[in-house]
Short mmCIF file of C-alpha atoms and ligand atoms in Angstrom, two decimals:
data_model
loop_
_atom_site.label_atom_id
_atom_site.label_comp_id
_atom_site.label_asym_id
_atom_site.label_seq_id
_atom_site.Cartn_x
_atom_site.Cartn_y
_atom_site.Cartn_z
CA MET A 1 92.46 -104.10 -237.64
CA SER A 2 90.16 -105.89 -235.28
CA TYR A 3 89.50 -102.86 -233.14
CA LEU A 4 87.59 -101.20 -235.99
CA LYS A 5 85.15 -104.05 -236.26
CA PRO A 6 81.81 -102.95 -234.92
CA ASN A 7 80.90 -104.93 -231.88
CA ASN A 8 77.18 -105.35 -232.25
CA SER A 9 76.37 -106.68 -228.85
CA PHE A 10 78.29 -103.81 -227.26
CA ILE A 11 76.34 -101.24 -229.27
CA THR A 12 72.95 -102.72 -228.44
CA ASN A 13 73.94 -103.05 -224.83
CA SER A 14 75.08 -99.49 -224.46
CA PHE A 15 72.03 -98.32 -226.38
CA MET A 16 69.72 -100.22 -224.03
CA ASN A 17 71.68 -98.93 -221.06
CA ASP A 18 71.33 -95.41 -222.39
CA ILE A 19 67.59 -95.78 -222.61
CA LYS A 20 67.44 -97.35 -219.19
CA GLN A 21 69.51 -94.51 -217.76
CA LYS A 22 67.30 -91.90 -219.46
CA PHE A 23 64.27 -93.60 -218.01
CA ILE A 24 65.73 -93.66 -214.52
CA ASP A 25 66.87 -90.02 -214.85
CA PHE A 26 63.38 -89.04 -215.89
CA PHE A 27 61.84 -90.53 -212.78
CA ILE A 28 64.51 -88.99 -210.58
CA ASP A 29 63.64 -85.64 -212.18
CA VAL A 30 59.96 -86.16 -211.53
CA ALA A 31 60.67 -87.03 -207.91
CA ASN A 32 62.88 -83.97 -207.56
CA VAL A 33 60.23 -81.70 -209.01
CA MET A 34 57.60 -83.14 -206.67
CA TYR A 35 59.88 -82.68 -203.69
CA TYR A 36 60.64 -79.13 -204.81
CA LEU A 37 56.96 -78.25 -205.17
CA LYS A 38 56.25 -79.73 -201.76
CA SER A 39 59.04 -77.72 -200.11
CA VAL A 40 57.92 -74.50 -201.78
CA MET A 41 54.30 -75.06 -200.72
CA LYS A 42 55.32 -75.90 -197.19
CA ASN A 43 57.38 -72.73 -196.97
CA ILE A 44 54.66 -70.56 -198.45
CA PHE A 45 52.23 -71.63 -195.75
CA HIS A 46 54.44 -72.32 -192.75
CA SER A 47 57.35 -69.91 -192.73
CA SER A 48 57.65 -66.23 -191.98
CA PHE A 49 57.15 -64.27 -195.17
CA GLU A 50 60.14 -62.30 -196.49
CA LYS A 51 58.23 -59.13 -197.29
CA SER A 52 61.13 -56.94 -198.35
CA GLU A 53 62.48 -59.61 -200.67
CA PHE A 54 59.01 -59.97 -202.15
CA LEU A 55 58.66 -56.24 -202.83
CA LYS A 56 62.14 -56.10 -204.31
CA GLN A 57 61.27 -58.94 -206.67
CA CYS A 58 57.96 -57.33 -207.69
CA TYR A 59 59.78 -54.13 -208.50
CA GLN A 60 62.41 -55.97 -210.52
CA ILE A 61 59.89 -58.00 -212.48
CA GLY A 62 57.91 -54.89 -213.39
CA ASN A 63 60.97 -52.82 -214.11
CA LYS A 64 62.64 -55.42 -216.28
CA SER A 65 59.71 -56.25 -218.49
CA VAL A 66 57.49 -53.19 -218.74
CA GLY A 67 59.43 -51.62 -221.63
CA LEU A 68 59.45 -54.76 -223.70
CA ILE A 69 55.77 -55.40 -222.99
CA SER A 70 54.86 -51.85 -224.05
CA ILE A 71 56.60 -52.14 -227.39
CA THR A 72 55.34 -55.64 -228.12
CA GLY A 73 51.81 -54.80 -226.96
CA ILE A 74 51.45 -51.79 -229.18
CA ILE A 75 52.81 -53.62 -232.20
CA ILE A 76 50.61 -56.66 -231.66
CA GLY A 77 47.53 -54.43 -231.40
CA LEU A 78 48.51 -52.58 -234.51
CA VAL A 79 49.28 -55.67 -236.55
CA LEU A 80 46.17 -57.55 -235.47
CA THR A 81 44.06 -54.59 -236.52
CA ILE A 82 45.72 -54.09 -239.86
CA GLN A 83 45.48 -57.77 -240.72
CA SER A 84 41.89 -58.28 -239.60
CA ARG A 85 40.61 -55.29 -241.51
CA PRO A 86 40.42 -56.58 -245.12
CA PRO A 87 38.21 -59.63 -244.42
CA LEU A 88 35.91 -57.52 -242.26
CA VAL A 89 35.65 -54.92 -245.04
CA GLU A 90 34.67 -57.68 -247.41
CA PHE A 91 31.76 -58.65 -245.16
CA GLY A 92 30.87 -55.05 -244.48
CA ALA A 93 31.59 -55.50 -240.82
CA VAL A 94 34.33 -52.96 -240.19
CA ALA A 95 32.40 -51.68 -237.19
CA MET A 96 33.19 -54.98 -235.48
CA LEU A 97 36.92 -54.48 -235.84
CA PRO A 98 37.60 -52.83 -232.46
CA GLY A 99 35.55 -55.38 -230.55
CA MET A 100 37.11 -58.31 -232.31
CA VAL A 101 40.63 -57.14 -231.75
CA ALA A 102 39.90 -56.25 -228.12
CA ILE A 103 38.54 -59.73 -227.47
CA SER A 104 41.49 -61.47 -229.04
CA ILE A 105 43.91 -59.30 -227.12
CA ILE A 106 42.17 -59.74 -223.79
CA ARG A 107 41.48 -63.43 -224.16
CA GLU A 108 44.68 -64.66 -225.71
CA MET A 109 47.29 -62.27 -227.03
CA GLY A 110 47.71 -60.20 -223.86
CA PRO A 111 48.19 -63.09 -221.42
CA VAL A 112 50.27 -65.28 -223.72
CA ILE A 113 52.56 -62.58 -225.11
CA THR A 114 53.14 -61.16 -221.65
CA ALA A 115 53.89 -64.58 -220.24
CA LEU A 116 56.27 -65.50 -223.04
CA ILE A 117 58.13 -62.22 -222.73
CA CYS A 118 58.40 -62.70 -219.00
CA ALA A 119 59.54 -66.28 -219.43
CA GLY A 120 62.38 -64.91 -221.52
CA LYS A 121 63.15 -61.95 -219.36
CA ILE A 122 62.24 -62.99 -215.81
CA GLY A 123 62.54 -66.77 -216.01
CA SER A 124 66.02 -66.59 -217.47
CA SER A 125 67.22 -64.02 -214.99
CA MET A 126 65.91 -66.07 -212.06
CA GLY A 127 67.65 -69.13 -213.48
CA ALA A 128 70.90 -67.25 -213.96
CA GLU A 129 70.79 -65.44 -210.63
CA LEU A 130 70.01 -68.45 -208.48
CA GLY A 131 72.30 -70.60 -210.62
CA SER A 132 75.25 -68.32 -209.99
CA MET A 133 74.37 -68.15 -206.30
CA ARG A 134 74.44 -71.93 -206.25
CA VAL A 135 77.74 -72.19 -208.12
CA THR A 136 79.50 -69.56 -205.99
CA GLU A 137 78.20 -71.17 -202.77
CA GLN A 138 76.07 -68.16 -201.79
CA ILE A 139 73.13 -70.49 -201.19
CA ASP A 140 75.31 -72.62 -198.89
CA ALA A 141 76.42 -69.48 -197.09
CA MET A 142 72.79 -68.53 -196.47
CA GLU A 143 72.03 -71.92 -195.06
CA VAL A 144 74.99 -71.70 -192.70
CA SER A 145 73.60 -68.34 -191.54
CA ASN A 146 70.42 -70.11 -190.53
CA THR A 147 68.39 -68.94 -193.50
CA ASN A 148 66.28 -71.39 -195.43
CA PRO A 149 67.08 -70.56 -199.06
CA ILE A 150 63.71 -71.85 -200.26
CA ASN A 151 61.96 -69.42 -197.98
CA PHE A 152 64.32 -66.52 -198.60
CA LEU A 153 65.02 -66.88 -202.33
CA ILE A 154 62.34 -68.98 -203.98
CA VAL A 155 59.08 -68.18 -202.23
CA PRO A 156 59.32 -64.38 -202.73
CA ARG A 157 60.21 -64.85 -206.39
CA VAL A 158 57.41 -67.29 -207.10
CA ILE A 159 54.79 -65.15 -205.36
CA ALA A 160 56.10 -61.98 -206.98
CA ALA A 161 55.86 -63.57 -210.43
CA THR A 162 52.37 -64.88 -209.66
CA VAL A 163 51.20 -61.43 -208.61
CA MET A 164 53.03 -59.38 -211.23
CA ILE A 165 52.27 -61.33 -214.41
CA PRO A 166 48.49 -60.70 -214.19
CA ILE A 167 49.16 -57.00 -213.54
CA LEU A 168 51.52 -56.84 -216.50
CA THR A 169 48.92 -58.70 -218.55
CA LEU A 170 46.30 -56.05 -217.79
CA TYR A 171 48.81 -53.42 -218.77
CA ALA A 172 49.58 -55.27 -222.01
CA ASP A 173 45.84 -55.45 -222.76
CA VAL A 174 45.48 -51.69 -222.40
CA ILE A 175 48.55 -50.99 -224.51
CA GLY A 176 47.46 -53.53 -227.15
CA ILE A 177 44.04 -51.95 -227.45
CA PHE A 178 45.65 -48.56 -227.76
CA GLY A 179 47.83 -50.00 -230.54
CA SER A 180 44.68 -51.23 -232.21
CA TRP A 181 43.20 -47.73 -232.08
CA LEU A 182 46.32 -46.48 -233.86
CA GLY A 183 45.82 -49.24 -236.44
CA VAL A 184 42.21 -48.25 -237.06
CA ASN A 185 43.25 -44.65 -237.54
CA ILE A 186 45.54 -45.51 -240.43
CA LYS A 187 42.52 -46.03 -242.68
CA ASP A 188 39.62 -44.44 -240.80
CA ASP A 189 39.29 -41.49 -238.52
CA VAL A 190 37.84 -42.81 -235.27
CA SER A 191 37.99 -40.85 -232.04
CA PHE A 192 39.48 -42.61 -229.06
CA THR A 193 36.21 -42.52 -227.10
CA LEU A 194 34.22 -43.97 -229.96
CA PHE A 195 36.83 -46.67 -230.46
CA MET A 196 36.78 -47.59 -226.78
CA HIS A 197 33.04 -47.63 -226.84
CA GLN A 198 32.99 -50.00 -229.79
CA ALA A 199 35.72 -52.16 -228.32
CA PHE A 200 34.22 -52.58 -224.86
CA ASP A 201 30.70 -53.05 -226.13
CA SER A 202 31.62 -56.56 -227.13
CA VAL A 203 33.94 -57.33 -224.24
CA GLU A 204 32.32 -58.92 -221.24
CA PHE A 205 33.60 -59.71 -217.81
CA ILE A 206 33.56 -63.37 -218.78
CA ASP A 207 36.27 -62.59 -221.33
CA LEU A 208 38.53 -60.98 -218.79
CA LEU A 209 38.19 -63.29 -215.82
CA PRO A 210 39.47 -66.57 -217.31
CA ALA A 211 42.32 -64.68 -218.94
CA LEU A 212 43.34 -63.22 -215.60
CA ILE A 213 43.09 -66.55 -213.81
CA LYS A 214 45.15 -68.07 -216.59
CA SER A 215 47.83 -65.44 -216.18
CA PHE A 216 48.12 -66.20 -212.45
CA PHE A 217 49.09 -69.71 -213.44
CA PHE A 218 51.46 -68.38 -216.08
CA GLY A 219 53.16 -66.30 -213.38
CA ALA A 220 53.46 -69.28 -211.06
CA VAL A 221 54.93 -71.40 -213.85
CA ILE A 222 57.55 -68.77 -214.71
CA GLY A 223 58.58 -68.30 -211.08
CA LEU A 224 58.62 -71.98 -210.22
CA VAL A 225 60.54 -73.06 -213.31
CA GLY A 226 63.07 -70.21 -213.18
CA CYS A 227 63.83 -70.85 -209.52
CA TYR A 228 63.93 -74.62 -209.90
CA LYS A 229 66.44 -74.50 -212.72
CA GLY A 230 68.64 -71.98 -210.93
CA PHE A 231 68.43 -73.61 -207.52
CA ASN A 232 69.35 -77.01 -208.93
CA ALA A 233 72.12 -75.78 -211.19
CA GLY A 234 75.17 -78.03 -211.50
CA ARG A 235 78.55 -77.29 -210.01
CA GLY A 236 80.58 -75.61 -212.78
CA THR A 237 80.37 -72.07 -214.11
CA GLU A 238 78.80 -73.28 -217.34
CA SER A 239 75.82 -74.51 -215.32
CA VAL A 240 74.66 -70.91 -214.92
CA GLY A 241 74.09 -70.56 -218.65
CA VAL A 242 72.49 -73.98 -218.83
CA ALA A 243 70.14 -73.07 -215.98
CA ALA A 244 69.08 -69.78 -217.58
CA ASN A 245 68.58 -71.36 -220.95
CA SER A 246 66.60 -74.35 -219.79
CA ALA A 247 64.50 -72.10 -217.55
CA VAL A 248 63.30 -70.20 -220.64
CA VAL A 249 62.75 -73.27 -222.78
CA THR A 250 60.92 -75.26 -220.10
CA ALA A 251 58.83 -72.31 -218.95
CA SER A 252 57.76 -71.38 -222.50
CA LEU A 253 56.74 -74.92 -223.28
CA LEU A 254 54.82 -75.27 -220.03
CA LEU A 255 53.08 -71.93 -220.65
CA ILE A 256 51.73 -73.13 -223.95
CA ILE A 257 50.54 -76.37 -222.35
CA VAL A 258 48.85 -74.47 -219.52
CA ASP A 259 47.23 -72.25 -222.15
CA LEU A 260 45.89 -75.31 -223.93
CA ILE A 261 44.44 -76.69 -220.72
CA ALA A 262 42.99 -73.30 -219.82
CA VAL A 263 41.21 -72.96 -223.15
CA GLN A 264 39.66 -76.39 -222.71
CA ILE A 265 38.37 -75.45 -219.28
CA THR A 266 36.98 -72.07 -220.39
CA ASP A 267 35.31 -73.81 -223.28
CA LEU A 268 33.35 -75.98 -220.89
CA LEU A 269 31.99 -72.96 -219.01
CA MET B 1 94.28 -83.62 -172.45
CA LYS B 2 92.92 -80.80 -174.55
CA ASN B 3 89.23 -80.26 -175.14
CA VAL B 4 87.88 -81.81 -178.34
CA LEU B 5 85.65 -79.38 -180.25
CA ILE B 6 84.99 -81.38 -183.40
CA ASP B 7 85.16 -85.14 -183.39
CA ILE B 8 84.99 -86.87 -186.76
CA LYS B 9 84.79 -90.66 -186.76
CA ASP B 10 84.89 -93.02 -189.74
CA VAL B 11 83.07 -90.64 -192.03
CA THR B 12 82.20 -91.88 -195.49
CA LYS B 13 80.54 -89.99 -198.30
CA SER B 14 79.99 -90.83 -201.93
CA PHE B 15 78.29 -89.14 -204.86
CA GLY B 16 76.67 -91.68 -207.15
CA THR B 17 79.34 -94.26 -207.85
CA GLN B 18 82.15 -91.94 -206.77
CA ASP B 19 83.43 -92.73 -203.26
CA ILE B 20 84.93 -89.49 -201.97
CA LEU B 21 85.47 -90.00 -198.24
CA LYS B 22 86.24 -93.58 -197.22
CA GLY B 23 86.46 -93.46 -193.46
CA VAL B 24 87.99 -90.21 -192.26
CA THR B 25 88.74 -89.89 -188.55
CA LEU B 26 90.11 -86.71 -187.06
CA GLN B 27 89.67 -84.29 -184.19
CA LEU B 28 89.90 -80.56 -183.74
CA PHE B 29 91.15 -79.43 -180.32
CA GLU B 30 90.51 -76.20 -178.50
CA ASN B 31 92.49 -73.16 -179.65
CA GLU B 32 94.47 -74.79 -182.41
CA ASN B 33 94.85 -74.23 -186.13
CA LEU B 34 94.45 -77.57 -187.87
CA VAL B 35 95.51 -77.57 -191.50
CA ILE B 36 94.01 -80.13 -193.87
CA LEU B 37 96.21 -80.81 -196.87
CA GLY B 38 95.38 -82.85 -199.90
CA LYS B 39 95.32 -82.74 -203.64
CA SER B 40 92.26 -81.08 -205.15
CA GLY B 41 89.31 -83.41 -205.52
CA THR B 42 90.14 -85.50 -202.43
CA GLY B 43 87.02 -84.24 -200.69
CA LYS B 44 88.36 -81.63 -198.29
CA SER B 45 85.51 -79.25 -199.02
CA VAL B 46 83.04 -82.12 -198.82
CA LEU B 47 84.36 -82.98 -195.35
CA ILE B 48 83.95 -79.51 -193.88
CA LYS B 49 80.54 -79.13 -195.52
CA CYS B 50 79.52 -82.27 -193.67
CA ILE B 51 80.51 -80.61 -190.41
CA VAL B 52 77.85 -77.91 -190.85
CA ASN B 53 75.34 -80.32 -192.41
CA LEU B 54 75.41 -78.70 -195.84
CA LEU B 55 76.05 -82.23 -197.04
CA GLN B 56 74.88 -85.35 -195.21
CA LEU B 57 77.22 -88.20 -194.38
CA ASP B 58 76.63 -91.71 -195.63
CA SER B 59 78.02 -93.29 -192.48
CA GLY B 60 80.18 -92.43 -189.50
CA CYS B 61 79.68 -89.68 -186.99
CA ILE B 62 80.52 -86.00 -186.61
CA LYS B 63 80.22 -84.36 -183.22
CA VAL B 64 80.57 -80.64 -182.63
CA GLU B 65 81.00 -80.29 -178.86
CA ASP B 66 78.08 -82.37 -177.63
CA TYR B 67 75.90 -82.15 -180.69
CA GLU B 68 75.87 -85.05 -183.09
CA ILE B 69 75.28 -83.39 -186.44
CA ALA B 70 73.43 -86.15 -188.26
CA ASN B 71 70.80 -86.57 -185.53
CA SER B 72 70.41 -82.94 -184.51
CA SER B 73 67.05 -81.27 -184.33
CA ASP B 74 66.65 -77.99 -186.21
CA GLU B 75 67.15 -76.05 -182.98
CA ASP B 76 70.37 -77.89 -182.20
CA LEU B 77 71.61 -77.30 -185.70
CA ILE B 78 71.07 -73.57 -185.24
CA GLU B 79 73.10 -73.72 -182.03
CA VAL B 80 75.88 -75.54 -183.87
CA ARG B 81 75.86 -73.09 -186.73
CA LYS B 82 76.12 -70.19 -184.30
CA LYS B 83 79.33 -71.69 -182.99
CA ILE B 84 80.84 -72.28 -186.43
CA GLY B 85 81.99 -69.70 -188.95
CA PHE B 86 82.49 -70.89 -192.51
CA LEU B 87 84.68 -69.03 -195.00
CA PHE B 88 83.80 -70.34 -198.45
CA GLN B 89 86.37 -70.81 -201.15
CA GLY B 90 85.21 -67.90 -203.30
CA ALA B 91 84.08 -65.90 -200.23
CA ALA B 92 80.45 -66.38 -201.37
CA LEU B 93 79.46 -62.76 -200.79
CA TYR B 94 75.85 -62.08 -201.72
CA ASP B 95 76.11 -60.34 -205.11
CA SER B 96 72.90 -58.41 -204.79
CA MET B 97 73.74 -56.89 -201.41
CA THR B 98 76.21 -54.23 -200.32
CA VAL B 99 79.04 -55.09 -197.95
CA ARG B 100 77.00 -53.63 -195.09
CA GLU B 101 74.01 -55.81 -195.96
CA ASN B 102 76.26 -58.83 -196.35
CA LEU B 103 77.57 -58.27 -192.84
CA THR B 104 74.13 -57.56 -191.38
CA PHE B 105 72.76 -60.80 -192.80
CA PRO B 106 74.29 -63.34 -190.38
CA LEU B 107 73.75 -61.01 -187.43
CA THR B 108 70.02 -60.70 -187.93
CA ARG B 109 69.58 -64.26 -189.12
CA LEU B 110 71.40 -66.07 -186.35
CA ASP B 111 70.43 -63.75 -183.52
CA LYS B 112 67.55 -61.40 -183.80
CA LYS B 113 68.27 -59.42 -180.67
CA PHE B 114 70.64 -56.69 -181.88
CA SER B 115 69.53 -53.07 -182.20
CA ASN B 116 70.46 -51.05 -185.27
CA GLU B 117 73.21 -49.15 -183.41
CA GLU B 118 74.71 -52.39 -182.17
CA ILE B 119 74.70 -53.78 -185.69
CA THR B 120 76.41 -50.68 -187.08
CA GLN B 121 78.99 -50.80 -184.31
CA LYS B 122 79.74 -54.46 -184.94
CA ILE B 123 80.06 -53.90 -188.67
CA GLU B 124 82.44 -50.99 -188.22
CA LYS B 125 84.53 -52.94 -185.76
CA VAL B 126 84.82 -56.09 -187.85
CA LEU B 127 85.71 -54.06 -190.95
CA GLU B 128 88.42 -52.39 -188.84
CA ASP B 129 89.68 -55.89 -187.93
CA VAL B 130 90.05 -56.91 -191.57
CA SER B 131 91.36 -53.39 -192.41
CA LEU B 132 88.71 -52.54 -194.98
CA PRO B 133 86.56 -49.83 -193.34
CA GLU B 134 86.20 -47.96 -196.63
CA ALA B 135 84.42 -50.86 -198.32
CA ILE B 136 81.29 -50.60 -196.22
CA ASP B 137 78.93 -49.31 -198.89
CA LYS B 138 80.47 -51.05 -201.89
CA MET B 139 78.94 -53.90 -203.85
CA PRO B 140 80.88 -57.18 -203.99
CA SER B 141 81.42 -56.70 -207.73
CA GLU B 142 83.49 -53.59 -206.95
CA LEU B 143 85.92 -55.51 -204.76
CA SER B 144 89.10 -57.33 -205.76
CA GLY B 145 89.59 -61.03 -204.98
CA GLY B 146 91.60 -60.31 -201.86
CA MET B 147 89.10 -57.75 -200.60
CA LYS B 148 86.27 -60.22 -201.15
CA LYS B 149 88.09 -62.81 -199.07
CA ARG B 150 88.52 -60.27 -196.28
CA ILE B 151 84.88 -59.25 -196.34
CA GLY B 152 83.99 -62.95 -196.40
CA LEU B 153 86.17 -63.36 -193.33
CA ALA B 154 84.52 -60.34 -191.71
CA ARG B 155 81.10 -61.85 -192.37
CA THR B 156 82.28 -65.04 -190.72
CA LEU B 157 83.84 -63.29 -187.71
CA ILE B 158 81.00 -60.89 -187.02
CA VAL B 159 78.97 -63.47 -185.10
CA ASN B 160 81.98 -64.37 -182.90
CA PRO B 161 82.15 -68.07 -183.75
CA LYS B 162 84.24 -70.36 -181.55
CA ILE B 163 85.18 -72.55 -184.46
CA LEU B 164 86.24 -71.40 -187.92
CA LEU B 165 86.33 -73.45 -191.10
CA TYR B 166 88.42 -71.91 -193.86
CA ASP B 167 88.10 -73.39 -197.35
CA GLU B 168 91.23 -72.45 -199.27
CA PRO B 169 91.50 -68.94 -197.82
CA THR B 170 94.56 -67.93 -199.86
CA THR B 171 94.02 -69.74 -203.16
CA GLY B 172 94.10 -67.43 -206.14
CA LEU B 173 95.58 -64.47 -204.26
CA ASP B 174 98.89 -62.74 -204.81
CA PRO B 175 101.67 -63.62 -202.31
CA ILE B 176 101.33 -60.39 -200.34
CA THR B 177 97.58 -60.64 -199.90
CA SER B 178 97.93 -64.37 -199.08
CA ASP B 179 100.36 -63.46 -196.37
CA GLU B 180 98.00 -60.87 -194.96
CA ILE B 181 95.17 -63.39 -194.87
CA SER B 182 97.38 -65.94 -193.14
CA GLN B 183 98.31 -63.29 -190.56
CA LEU B 184 94.62 -62.52 -190.08
CA ILE B 185 93.93 -66.19 -189.44
CA ASN B 186 96.59 -66.21 -186.74
CA GLU B 187 95.43 -62.94 -185.22
CA THR B 188 91.89 -64.25 -185.06
CA LYS B 189 93.04 -67.34 -183.24
CA ASN B 190 95.06 -65.40 -180.70
CA LYS B 191 92.60 -62.59 -180.16
CA PHE B 192 89.35 -64.54 -179.97
CA LYS B 193 90.76 -67.88 -178.77
CA THR B 194 89.14 -69.66 -181.70
CA SER B 195 89.87 -73.07 -183.16
CA SER B 196 90.09 -73.49 -186.89
CA ILE B 197 90.27 -76.00 -189.66
CA ILE B 198 92.13 -74.53 -192.60
CA ILE B 199 92.05 -76.23 -195.97
CA THR B 200 94.87 -75.12 -198.20
CA HIS B 201 97.52 -76.13 -200.73
CA ASP B 202 99.50 -72.99 -200.09
CA ILE B 203 102.64 -74.10 -198.25
CA LYS B 204 103.47 -70.53 -197.25
CA CYS B 205 100.09 -70.36 -195.54
CA VAL B 206 100.65 -73.75 -193.91
CA GLN B 207 103.98 -72.56 -192.53
CA THR B 208 102.38 -69.44 -191.08
CA VAL B 209 99.25 -70.88 -189.51
CA ALA B 210 99.62 -74.61 -188.83
CA ASP B 211 99.72 -75.98 -185.30
CA ARG B 212 98.99 -79.44 -186.61
CA ILE B 213 98.57 -80.89 -190.10
CA ILE B 214 96.45 -83.70 -191.44
CA MET B 215 96.96 -84.95 -194.96
CA LEU B 216 94.11 -86.63 -196.82
CA LYS B 217 94.75 -89.02 -199.68
CA ASP B 218 92.31 -91.31 -201.48
CA GLY B 219 89.54 -90.57 -199.01
CA VAL B 220 91.41 -91.40 -195.80
CA VAL B 221 93.88 -89.67 -193.46
CA TYR B 222 97.33 -90.30 -194.90
CA LYS B 223 99.45 -88.65 -192.24
CA GLU B 224 99.03 -86.51 -189.19
CA GLY B 225 101.73 -84.44 -187.53
CA THR B 226 103.33 -81.08 -186.92
CA LEU B 227 104.87 -78.88 -189.58
CA SER B 228 108.42 -80.04 -188.87
CA GLU B 229 107.34 -83.68 -188.92
CA PHE B 230 105.89 -83.13 -192.38
CA GLU B 231 108.87 -81.17 -193.62
CA ASN B 232 111.28 -83.86 -192.48
CA ASP B 233 109.25 -86.77 -193.84
CA ASP B 234 110.92 -88.52 -196.75
CA ASP B 235 107.70 -89.96 -198.20
CA SER B 236 107.72 -88.75 -201.80
CA TYR B 237 104.00 -87.94 -201.86
CA ILE B 238 104.35 -85.66 -198.84
CA GLN B 239 107.54 -84.12 -200.20
CA SER B 240 105.74 -83.26 -203.44
CA PHE B 241 103.62 -80.82 -201.39
CA PHE B 242 106.50 -79.25 -199.51
CA ASN B 243 108.89 -78.69 -202.39
N1 ADP C 1 77.45 -81.72 -204.35
C1 ADP C 1 78.21 -82.58 -205.04
N2 ADP C 1 77.66 -83.42 -205.94
C2 ADP C 1 78.40 -84.29 -206.64
N3 ADP C 1 79.73 -84.40 -206.53
C3 ADP C 1 80.36 -83.60 -205.68
C4 ADP C 1 79.63 -82.63 -204.88
N4 ADP C 1 80.52 -81.96 -204.12
C5 ADP C 1 81.73 -82.48 -204.43
N5 ADP C 1 81.64 -83.45 -205.35
C6 ADP C 1 82.76 -84.24 -205.89
O1 ADP C 1 83.54 -84.67 -204.80
C7 ADP C 1 84.91 -84.59 -205.10
C8 ADP C 1 85.65 -83.82 -204.04
O2 ADP C 1 85.27 -82.49 -204.09
P1 ADP C 1 85.83 -81.40 -203.13
O3 ADP C 1 85.57 -81.75 -201.72
O4 ADP C 1 85.30 -80.10 -203.58
O5 ADP C 1 87.39 -81.46 -203.40
P2 ADP C 1 88.52 -80.61 -202.71
O6 ADP C 1 89.32 -81.57 -201.88
O7 ADP C 1 89.35 -80.06 -203.81
O8 ADP C 1 87.88 -79.54 -201.90
C9 ADP C 1 85.02 -84.00 -206.48
O9 ADP C 1 85.27 -85.02 -207.38
C10 ADP C 1 83.67 -83.38 -206.73
O10 ADP C 1 83.34 -83.49 -208.09
MG1 MG C 2 87.62 -77.56 -202.25
#
């Protein structure tokens, strides 16, 4: 039964080849991403802007995610409040509760939760939509009709995501703070005006600005990754699912990394 | 000597380690229907995608009239693409647009000079030509496979191309619809004096439309001839297509 005998040199060889191939693939990927970013940038600055596509995308992004963001926002506000209350009671600092929750929502929870939800909702749908356009040759058909698909499909989506995510973040902040007011009212009886007063006493513009800048980058990441994965989908039908899935995974991971970088930078200021 | 519209010389194309086209040479003459036959995976779609520069050749040369595709400037490429209509295998209708928007797309993208009335007129006329006037405000998802193919054809015809490239126009359709599409291909040729390359495995379609046939095998031209020459050939590979 010689064919069952493990052939060591073969295994090591194929293992080394595997690693070599992975390494090469990685650099090809990096080159592709660079080329993609360059093409998108070039089109943003040098081609006629597809305004109606842009507006359509903005509408879709808002429409698709506003419900989910409302529910999540209110619950996050509520939960944060309920959980932060006992330690503050212990220190006799319940009055700080609204301000503390508002700051954590505005600085971190609002932008990150919104971005993660949109990565799931918007990033995946961009990946799936462009992926299926790739697989069914719609992107080729556009090119034959003298339309640059990067300019027509990708640029409006990326800009729409970059504009809409900060807006949705602001909305999530408001909803989250409202949720927090509900949370406070479970134990205490605080009027909405008093609550807002307490909350915004401790919030400064310097809390809001970095968070908003951060969410612009979140938006760009979601748009760029979703479109990249869809646009470069493989050739079979299954590639559509792969594109959607890897759009969400990659975007979520990148969002967290961007968040980490952003917090380092804000810390320096 | 008939006018040569597309001149393909020694074209090679590979993907990674896979050599698909290994030196294809063929010509498309004025006002003829040229059928390209070949088993699936031989690179028929790759070849016609090279003609419109959706894929780039590795070596060889493709000329459309006087334009050499590989070395064309962007402006020249637009000129070439105005001359050529491409019917994709799955029709490739834009999912997110209505039939009307699908048909407007190439009109406004290739030529910006039409007024809204002209566009509407053209759309109504071309839908008349493919006998689907009622589909005008439908979404592609509401259409059957055969209807999609027709709308795809309408979208190709609406810019009055001189040359048409059909990628498997009848594959996946029932015999009656296939027949109708084949008839449409012939009508288009006679009415608009177009020249076409038709990729197909459907022998019924070949019998209806072919003026000349070229068979590809293993990345090169295996045989060229008329329908009767193919039907009377006793090569077993060729016979396997015709029986
Ligand atoms: N863009 C591409 N990338 C990699 N391989 C491709 C690409 N397009 C086609 N191929 C490969 O080329 C071969 C021929 O494909 P195709 O021209 O579609 O065949 P057909 O003759 O059936 O139309 C197939 O093996 C296919 O996998
Ligand atoms: Mg094909």
